[in-house]
XYZ file of C-alpha atoms in Angstrom:
405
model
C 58.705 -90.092 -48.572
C 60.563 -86.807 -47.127
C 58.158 -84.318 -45.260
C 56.088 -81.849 -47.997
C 58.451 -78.482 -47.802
C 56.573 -76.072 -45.276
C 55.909 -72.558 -45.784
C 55.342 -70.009 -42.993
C 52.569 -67.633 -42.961
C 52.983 -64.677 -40.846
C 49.439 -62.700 -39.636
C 48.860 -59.419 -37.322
C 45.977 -61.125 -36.445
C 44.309 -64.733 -37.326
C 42.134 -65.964 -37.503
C 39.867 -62.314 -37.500
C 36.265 -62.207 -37.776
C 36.285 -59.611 -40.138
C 38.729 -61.019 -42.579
C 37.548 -63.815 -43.876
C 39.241 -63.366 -47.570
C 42.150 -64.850 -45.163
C 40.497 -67.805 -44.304
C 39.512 -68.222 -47.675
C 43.019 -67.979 -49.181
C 44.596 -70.236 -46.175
C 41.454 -72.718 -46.866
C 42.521 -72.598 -50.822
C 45.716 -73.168 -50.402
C 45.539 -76.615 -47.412
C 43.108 -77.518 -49.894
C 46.000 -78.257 -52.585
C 47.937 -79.510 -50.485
C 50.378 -76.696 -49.436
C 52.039 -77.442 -45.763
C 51.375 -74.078 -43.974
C 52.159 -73.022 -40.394
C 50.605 -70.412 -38.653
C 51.479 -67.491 -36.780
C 49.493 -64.542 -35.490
C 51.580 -61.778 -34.003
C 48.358 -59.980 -32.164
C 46.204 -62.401 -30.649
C 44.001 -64.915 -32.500
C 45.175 -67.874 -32.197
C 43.693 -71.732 -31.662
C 43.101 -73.974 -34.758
C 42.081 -73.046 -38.102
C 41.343 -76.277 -40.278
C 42.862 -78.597 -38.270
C 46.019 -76.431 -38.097
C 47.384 -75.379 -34.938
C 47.696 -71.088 -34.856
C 50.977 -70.122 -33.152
C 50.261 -67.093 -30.887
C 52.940 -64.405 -30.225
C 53.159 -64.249 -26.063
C 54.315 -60.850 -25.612
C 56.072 -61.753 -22.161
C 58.607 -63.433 -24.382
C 59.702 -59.905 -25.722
C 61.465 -59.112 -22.115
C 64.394 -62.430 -23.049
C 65.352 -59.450 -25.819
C 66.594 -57.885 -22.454
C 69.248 -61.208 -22.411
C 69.112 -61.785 -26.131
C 70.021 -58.503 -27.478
C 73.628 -58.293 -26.835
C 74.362 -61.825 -27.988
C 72.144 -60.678 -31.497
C 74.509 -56.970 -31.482
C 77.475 -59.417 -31.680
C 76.017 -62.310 -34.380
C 74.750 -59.262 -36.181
C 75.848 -55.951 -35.387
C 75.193 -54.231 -38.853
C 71.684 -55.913 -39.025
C 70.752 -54.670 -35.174
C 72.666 -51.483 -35.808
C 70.714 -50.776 -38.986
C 67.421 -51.446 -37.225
C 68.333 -48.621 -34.703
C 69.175 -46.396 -36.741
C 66.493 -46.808 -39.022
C 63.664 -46.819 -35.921
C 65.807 -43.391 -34.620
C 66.477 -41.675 -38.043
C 62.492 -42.105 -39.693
C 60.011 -40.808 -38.577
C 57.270 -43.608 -39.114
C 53.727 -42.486 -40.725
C 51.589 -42.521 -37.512
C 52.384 -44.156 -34.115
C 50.599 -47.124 -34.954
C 52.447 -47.971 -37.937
C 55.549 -48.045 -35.482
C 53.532 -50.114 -33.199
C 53.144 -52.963 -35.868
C 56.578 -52.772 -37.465
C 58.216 -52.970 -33.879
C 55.683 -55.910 -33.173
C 57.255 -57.675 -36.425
C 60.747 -56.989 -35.369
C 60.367 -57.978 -31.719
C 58.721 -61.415 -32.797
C 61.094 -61.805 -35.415
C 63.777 -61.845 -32.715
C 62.277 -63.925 -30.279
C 61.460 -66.357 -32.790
C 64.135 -66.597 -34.609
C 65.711 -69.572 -33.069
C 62.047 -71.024 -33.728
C 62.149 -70.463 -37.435
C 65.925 -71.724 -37.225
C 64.875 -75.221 -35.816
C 61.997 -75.523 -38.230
C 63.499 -73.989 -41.122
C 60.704 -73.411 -43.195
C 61.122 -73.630 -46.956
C 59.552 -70.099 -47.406
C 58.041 -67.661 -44.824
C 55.020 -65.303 -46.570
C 54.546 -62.233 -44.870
C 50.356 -61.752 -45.162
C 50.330 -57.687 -44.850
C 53.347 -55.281 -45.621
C 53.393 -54.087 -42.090
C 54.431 -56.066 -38.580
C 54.583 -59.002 -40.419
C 56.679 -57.794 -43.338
C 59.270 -56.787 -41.227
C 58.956 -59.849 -39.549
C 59.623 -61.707 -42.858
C 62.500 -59.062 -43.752
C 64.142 -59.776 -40.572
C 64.171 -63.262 -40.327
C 65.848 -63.133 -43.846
C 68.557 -60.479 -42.818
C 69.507 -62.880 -39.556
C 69.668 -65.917 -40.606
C 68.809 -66.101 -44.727
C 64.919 -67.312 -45.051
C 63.435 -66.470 -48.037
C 60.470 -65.078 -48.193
C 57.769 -63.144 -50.013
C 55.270 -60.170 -48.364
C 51.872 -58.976 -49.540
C 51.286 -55.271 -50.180
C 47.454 -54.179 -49.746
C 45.472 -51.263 -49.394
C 46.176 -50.715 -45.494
C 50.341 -50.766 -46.324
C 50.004 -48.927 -49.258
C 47.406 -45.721 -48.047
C 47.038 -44.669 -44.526
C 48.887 -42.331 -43.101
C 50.671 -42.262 -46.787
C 51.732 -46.405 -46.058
C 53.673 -47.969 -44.244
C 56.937 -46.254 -43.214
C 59.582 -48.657 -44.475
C 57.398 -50.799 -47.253
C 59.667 -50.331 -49.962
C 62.977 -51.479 -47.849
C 60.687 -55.108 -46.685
C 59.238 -55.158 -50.296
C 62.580 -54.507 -51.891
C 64.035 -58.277 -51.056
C 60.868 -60.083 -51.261
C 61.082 -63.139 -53.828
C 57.640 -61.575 -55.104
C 55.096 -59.438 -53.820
C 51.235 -60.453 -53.341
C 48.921 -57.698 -54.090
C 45.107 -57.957 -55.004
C 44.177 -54.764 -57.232
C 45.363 -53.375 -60.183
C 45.676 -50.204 -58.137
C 47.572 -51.666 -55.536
C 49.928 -52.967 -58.705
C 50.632 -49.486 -59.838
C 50.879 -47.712 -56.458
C 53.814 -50.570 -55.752
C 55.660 -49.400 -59.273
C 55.449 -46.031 -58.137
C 57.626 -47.426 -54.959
C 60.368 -48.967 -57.156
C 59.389 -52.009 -57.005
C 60.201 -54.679 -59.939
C 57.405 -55.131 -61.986
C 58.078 -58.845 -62.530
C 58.023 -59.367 -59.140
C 54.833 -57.878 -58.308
C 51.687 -60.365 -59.191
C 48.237 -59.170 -58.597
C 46.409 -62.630 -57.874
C 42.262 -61.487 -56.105
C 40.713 -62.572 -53.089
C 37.698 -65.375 -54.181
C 34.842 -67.217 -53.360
C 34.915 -70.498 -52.208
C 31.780 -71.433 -52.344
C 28.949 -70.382 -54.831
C 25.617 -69.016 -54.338
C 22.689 -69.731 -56.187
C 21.812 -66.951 -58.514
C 18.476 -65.705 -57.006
C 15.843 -65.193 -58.797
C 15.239 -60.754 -59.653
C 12.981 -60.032 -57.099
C 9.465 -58.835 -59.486
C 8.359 -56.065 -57.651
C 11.198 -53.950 -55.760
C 9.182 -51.461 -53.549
C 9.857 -51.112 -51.192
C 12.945 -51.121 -52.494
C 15.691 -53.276 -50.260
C 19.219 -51.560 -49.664
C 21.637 -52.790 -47.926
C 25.279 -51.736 -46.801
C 28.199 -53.948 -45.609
C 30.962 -51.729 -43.699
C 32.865 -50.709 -40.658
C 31.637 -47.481 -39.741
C 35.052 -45.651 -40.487
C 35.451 -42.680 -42.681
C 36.916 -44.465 -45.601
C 33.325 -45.994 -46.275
C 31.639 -42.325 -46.831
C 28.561 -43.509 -44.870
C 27.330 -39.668 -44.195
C 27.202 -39.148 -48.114
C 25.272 -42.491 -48.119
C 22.520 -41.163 -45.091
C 22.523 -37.697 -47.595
C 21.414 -40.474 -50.155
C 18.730 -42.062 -48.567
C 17.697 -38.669 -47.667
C 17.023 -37.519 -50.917
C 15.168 -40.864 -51.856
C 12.735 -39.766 -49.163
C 12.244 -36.558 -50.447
C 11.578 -37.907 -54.177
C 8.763 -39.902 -52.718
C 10.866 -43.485 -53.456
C 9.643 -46.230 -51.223
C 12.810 -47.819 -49.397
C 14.264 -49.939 -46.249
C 18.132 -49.677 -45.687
C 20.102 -51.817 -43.625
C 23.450 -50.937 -42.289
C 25.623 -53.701 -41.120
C 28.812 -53.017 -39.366
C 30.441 -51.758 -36.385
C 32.994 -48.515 -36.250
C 33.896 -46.043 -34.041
C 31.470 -43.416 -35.943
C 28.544 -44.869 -35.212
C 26.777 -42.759 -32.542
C 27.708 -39.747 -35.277
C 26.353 -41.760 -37.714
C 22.893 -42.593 -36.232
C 22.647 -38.699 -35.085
C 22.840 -37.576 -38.450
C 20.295 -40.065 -39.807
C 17.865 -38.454 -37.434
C 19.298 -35.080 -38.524
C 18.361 -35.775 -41.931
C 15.187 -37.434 -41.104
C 15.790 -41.110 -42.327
C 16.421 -42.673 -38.722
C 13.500 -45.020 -38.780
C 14.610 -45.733 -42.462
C 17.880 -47.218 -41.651
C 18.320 -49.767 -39.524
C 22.263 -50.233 -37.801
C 22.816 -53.647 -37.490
C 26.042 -53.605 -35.651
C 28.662 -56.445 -36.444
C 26.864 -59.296 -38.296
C 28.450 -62.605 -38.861
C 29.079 -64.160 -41.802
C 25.982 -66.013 -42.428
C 23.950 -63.541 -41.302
C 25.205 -61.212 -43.973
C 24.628 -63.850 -46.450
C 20.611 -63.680 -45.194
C 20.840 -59.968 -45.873
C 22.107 -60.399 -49.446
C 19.212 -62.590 -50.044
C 16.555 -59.907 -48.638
C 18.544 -56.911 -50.661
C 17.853 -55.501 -53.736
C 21.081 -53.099 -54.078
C 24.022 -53.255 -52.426
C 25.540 -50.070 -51.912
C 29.061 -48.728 -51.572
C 29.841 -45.048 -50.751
C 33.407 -45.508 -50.225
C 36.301 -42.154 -50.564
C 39.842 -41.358 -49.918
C 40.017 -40.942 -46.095
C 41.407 -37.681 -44.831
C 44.343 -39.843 -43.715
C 45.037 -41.523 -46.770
C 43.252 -44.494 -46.353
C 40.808 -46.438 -48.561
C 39.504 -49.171 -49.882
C 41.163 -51.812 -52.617
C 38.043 -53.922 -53.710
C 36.260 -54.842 -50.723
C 35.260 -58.278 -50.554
C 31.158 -57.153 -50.045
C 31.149 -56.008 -53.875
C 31.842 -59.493 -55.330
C 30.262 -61.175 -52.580
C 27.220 -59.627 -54.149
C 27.757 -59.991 -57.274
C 27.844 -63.500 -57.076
C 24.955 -63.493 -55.487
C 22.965 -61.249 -57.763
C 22.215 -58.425 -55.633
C 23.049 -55.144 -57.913
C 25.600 -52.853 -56.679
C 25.828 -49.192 -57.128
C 29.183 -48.039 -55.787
C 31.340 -44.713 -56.056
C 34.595 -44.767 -58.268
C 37.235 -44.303 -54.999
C 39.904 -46.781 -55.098
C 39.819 -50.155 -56.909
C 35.775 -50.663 -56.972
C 35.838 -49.915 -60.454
C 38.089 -52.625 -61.321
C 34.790 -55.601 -60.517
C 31.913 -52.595 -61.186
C 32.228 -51.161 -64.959
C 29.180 -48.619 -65.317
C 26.392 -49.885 -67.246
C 27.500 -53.059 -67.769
C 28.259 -55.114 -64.144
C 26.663 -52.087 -62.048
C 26.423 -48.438 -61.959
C 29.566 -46.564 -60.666
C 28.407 -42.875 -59.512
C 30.536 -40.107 -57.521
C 29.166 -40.557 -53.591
C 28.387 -36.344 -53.227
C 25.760 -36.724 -56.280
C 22.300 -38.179 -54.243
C 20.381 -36.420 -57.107
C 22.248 -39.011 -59.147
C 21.595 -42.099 -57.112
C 18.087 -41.357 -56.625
C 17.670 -41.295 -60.934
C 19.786 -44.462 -60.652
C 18.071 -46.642 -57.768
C 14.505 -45.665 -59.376
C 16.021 -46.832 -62.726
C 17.005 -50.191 -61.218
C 13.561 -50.064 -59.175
C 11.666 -50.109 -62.839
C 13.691 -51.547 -65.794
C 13.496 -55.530 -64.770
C 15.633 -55.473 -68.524
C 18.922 -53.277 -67.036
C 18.228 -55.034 -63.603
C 18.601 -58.678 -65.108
C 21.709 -57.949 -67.471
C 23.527 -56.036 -65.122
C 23.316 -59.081 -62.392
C 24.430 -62.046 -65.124
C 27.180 -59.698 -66.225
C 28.200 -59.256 -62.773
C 28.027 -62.949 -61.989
C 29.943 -63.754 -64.871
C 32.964 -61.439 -63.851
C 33.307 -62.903 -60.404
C 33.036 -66.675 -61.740
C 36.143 -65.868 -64.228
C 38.167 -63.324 -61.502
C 36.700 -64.251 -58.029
C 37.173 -67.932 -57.919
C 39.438 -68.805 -54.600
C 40.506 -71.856 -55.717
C 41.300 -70.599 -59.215
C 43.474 -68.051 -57.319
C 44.769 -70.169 -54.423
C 46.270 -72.121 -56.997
C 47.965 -69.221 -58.943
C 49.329 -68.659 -55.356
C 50.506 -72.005 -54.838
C 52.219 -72.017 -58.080
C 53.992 -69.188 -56.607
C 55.452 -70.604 -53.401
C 56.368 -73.899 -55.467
C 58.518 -71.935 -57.979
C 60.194 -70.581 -55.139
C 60.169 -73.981 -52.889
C 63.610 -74.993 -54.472
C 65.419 -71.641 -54.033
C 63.952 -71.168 -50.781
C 65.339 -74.726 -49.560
C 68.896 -74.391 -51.611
């Protein structure tokens, strides 16, 4: 039998602690059967699954010095577009140059890699470095691909500098939000190209049972400690639950640059012994905490730089698990959370309204218990991995033949 077509997935970084909805999609998609390489651009690296992870060695970006001029020859309007474009745009923030220049540069050293190999299809994982990897490889020597487009590419800074141009000649476009959908249309981008396909679950916790008595009652926060989460409206939150005289223990896990402001304000506000910062926890340690928790919480805005979250993978991690969630309406929570019916959805600068909302789910045991099935059911119908590997791998298989032609 002839070798199973291969496709080509391109990473900044894998495998990363602190994307695991990765994993889970790479896991979903060996586990149909799919023939996947890896390659991470920005170190990671080893095996994943039994699957060797190619690792970019930077050192190899000095043979451009030798390479170049043979490339400006082979493909002077391709290099000679890539100059200009680098000279003429200013790019959204200097690290947004970083990773698209990181995409080019291992596009180039790799591309008499990718030309041995010949992959059937190469997916590009996040509209950035590896994007314009992907667009690259195409514009040199013809490999199809496809690109993802999620909430990093799409919001900070404004998004990625040159999105649209990698997007534009993608065979689709991978996106896992509603939100993301329509900010994509608002780039030009062909609707019937874009397909909004979620992160998942692959494996399914046991429903536990509503805890009968929730005082104290158990919070519990899963974030980097950056300013897209809104953590100081959260401390202002557990601030005013102290002052209404409701019993509570919060836990805080996640690491971020803010965290030294973070733990100065919660003695500011005079909830420091309240909240306990956990720091980075592994996986199965935040799995423990979903079992102790009552409520998960999610404060999350519209960074002053643009930036936010899409759904993060906490709120239907929870979900599943039957811990209740109370989150703001910022970005695409809303699109898993629907007030009153799979959690409560209230604006993060209201604590007043929090406080009447926690108590509520303190007391009614009736609210509390329909608001966790609903939730559980919405994840088991939109949150499956598999389910949604597979919509993914029907994808790259309707493509397989044009990619190969």
């Amino acid at each position: 039998m002839p070798p199973r077509p291969s496709i080509a997935y391109v990473f900044t970084t894998f495998p990363k602690p602190t994307e695991t909805f990765l994993q889970r999609e790479v896991a979903g998609l060996l586990g149909l059967g799919v023939e996947l390489r890896l390659y991470s651009m920005w170190g990671g690296g080893g095996e994943f699954q039994g699957r060797p992870v190619t690792t970019f060695k930077k050192w190899k970006l000095l043979t451009l010095l030798w390479w170049l001029p043979w490339l400006w020859v082979c493909h002077p309007r391709v290099i000679g577009e890539l100059m200009r474009g680098v000279v003429r745009r200013l790019p959204p923030s200097a690290l947004n140059l970083f990773e698209n220049l990181l995409g080019l540069g291992f596009a180039l050293v790799y591309a008499a890699h990718f030309r041995r190999e010949r992959p059937a299809h190469i997916h590009a994982v996040w509209g950035g470095g590896p994007a314009a990897a992907a667009w690259l490889l195409w514009r040199i020597d013809g490999h199809a691909y496809s690109a993802a487009g999620h909430a990093y590419d799409l919001y900070q800074d404004g998004g990625d500098g040159w999105l649209r141009e990698k997007l534009f000649t993608a065979l689709f476009i991978h996106t896992s939000t509603e939100m993301g959908r329509r900010t994509l249309l608002l780039k030009g981008l062909e609707d019937a190209r874009i397909h909004v396909i979620r992160r998942g679950l692959g494996e399914w916790p046991a429903l536990r049972p509503l805890r009968p008595v929730r005082t104290p009652l158990r919070l519990l926060c899963v974030a980097r400690l950056v300013p897209k989460k809104g953590l100081e409206h959260q401390l202002r939150i557990y601030a005013a639950l102290r002052s209404a005289g409701i019993a509570f223990e919060a836990r805080l896990a996640g690491a971020g640059p803010l965290r030294a402001e973070l733990e100065k304000l919660a003695g500011k506000l005079g909830v420091g012994s309240d909240v306990i910062f956990l720091g980075h926890v592994p996986q199965s340690g935040v799995a423990e905490l979903r079992a102790w928790a009552d409520v998960l919480l999610h404060t999350g805005v519209v960074a002053p730089d643009g930036d936010r979250d899409g759904l993060p993978n906490v709120i239907p991690e929870a979900m599943a698990a039957g811990v209740l969630v109370v989150t703001s309406p910022a970005a695409a929570t809303t699109e898993a959370i629907t007030d009153g019916v799979t959690g409560r959805v209230i604006a993060p600068d209201r604590p007043e309204q929090w406080v009447e909302c926690l108590r509520e789910l303190r007391d009614d045991d009736v609210l509390a218990e329909r608001l966790r099935r609903a939730a559980r059911a919405w994840v088991e119908v939109n949150f499956n991995a598999s389910h949604n590997a597979s919509r993914l791998a029907d994808l790259y298989r309707l493509h397989l033949p044009r990619a190969g032609g």
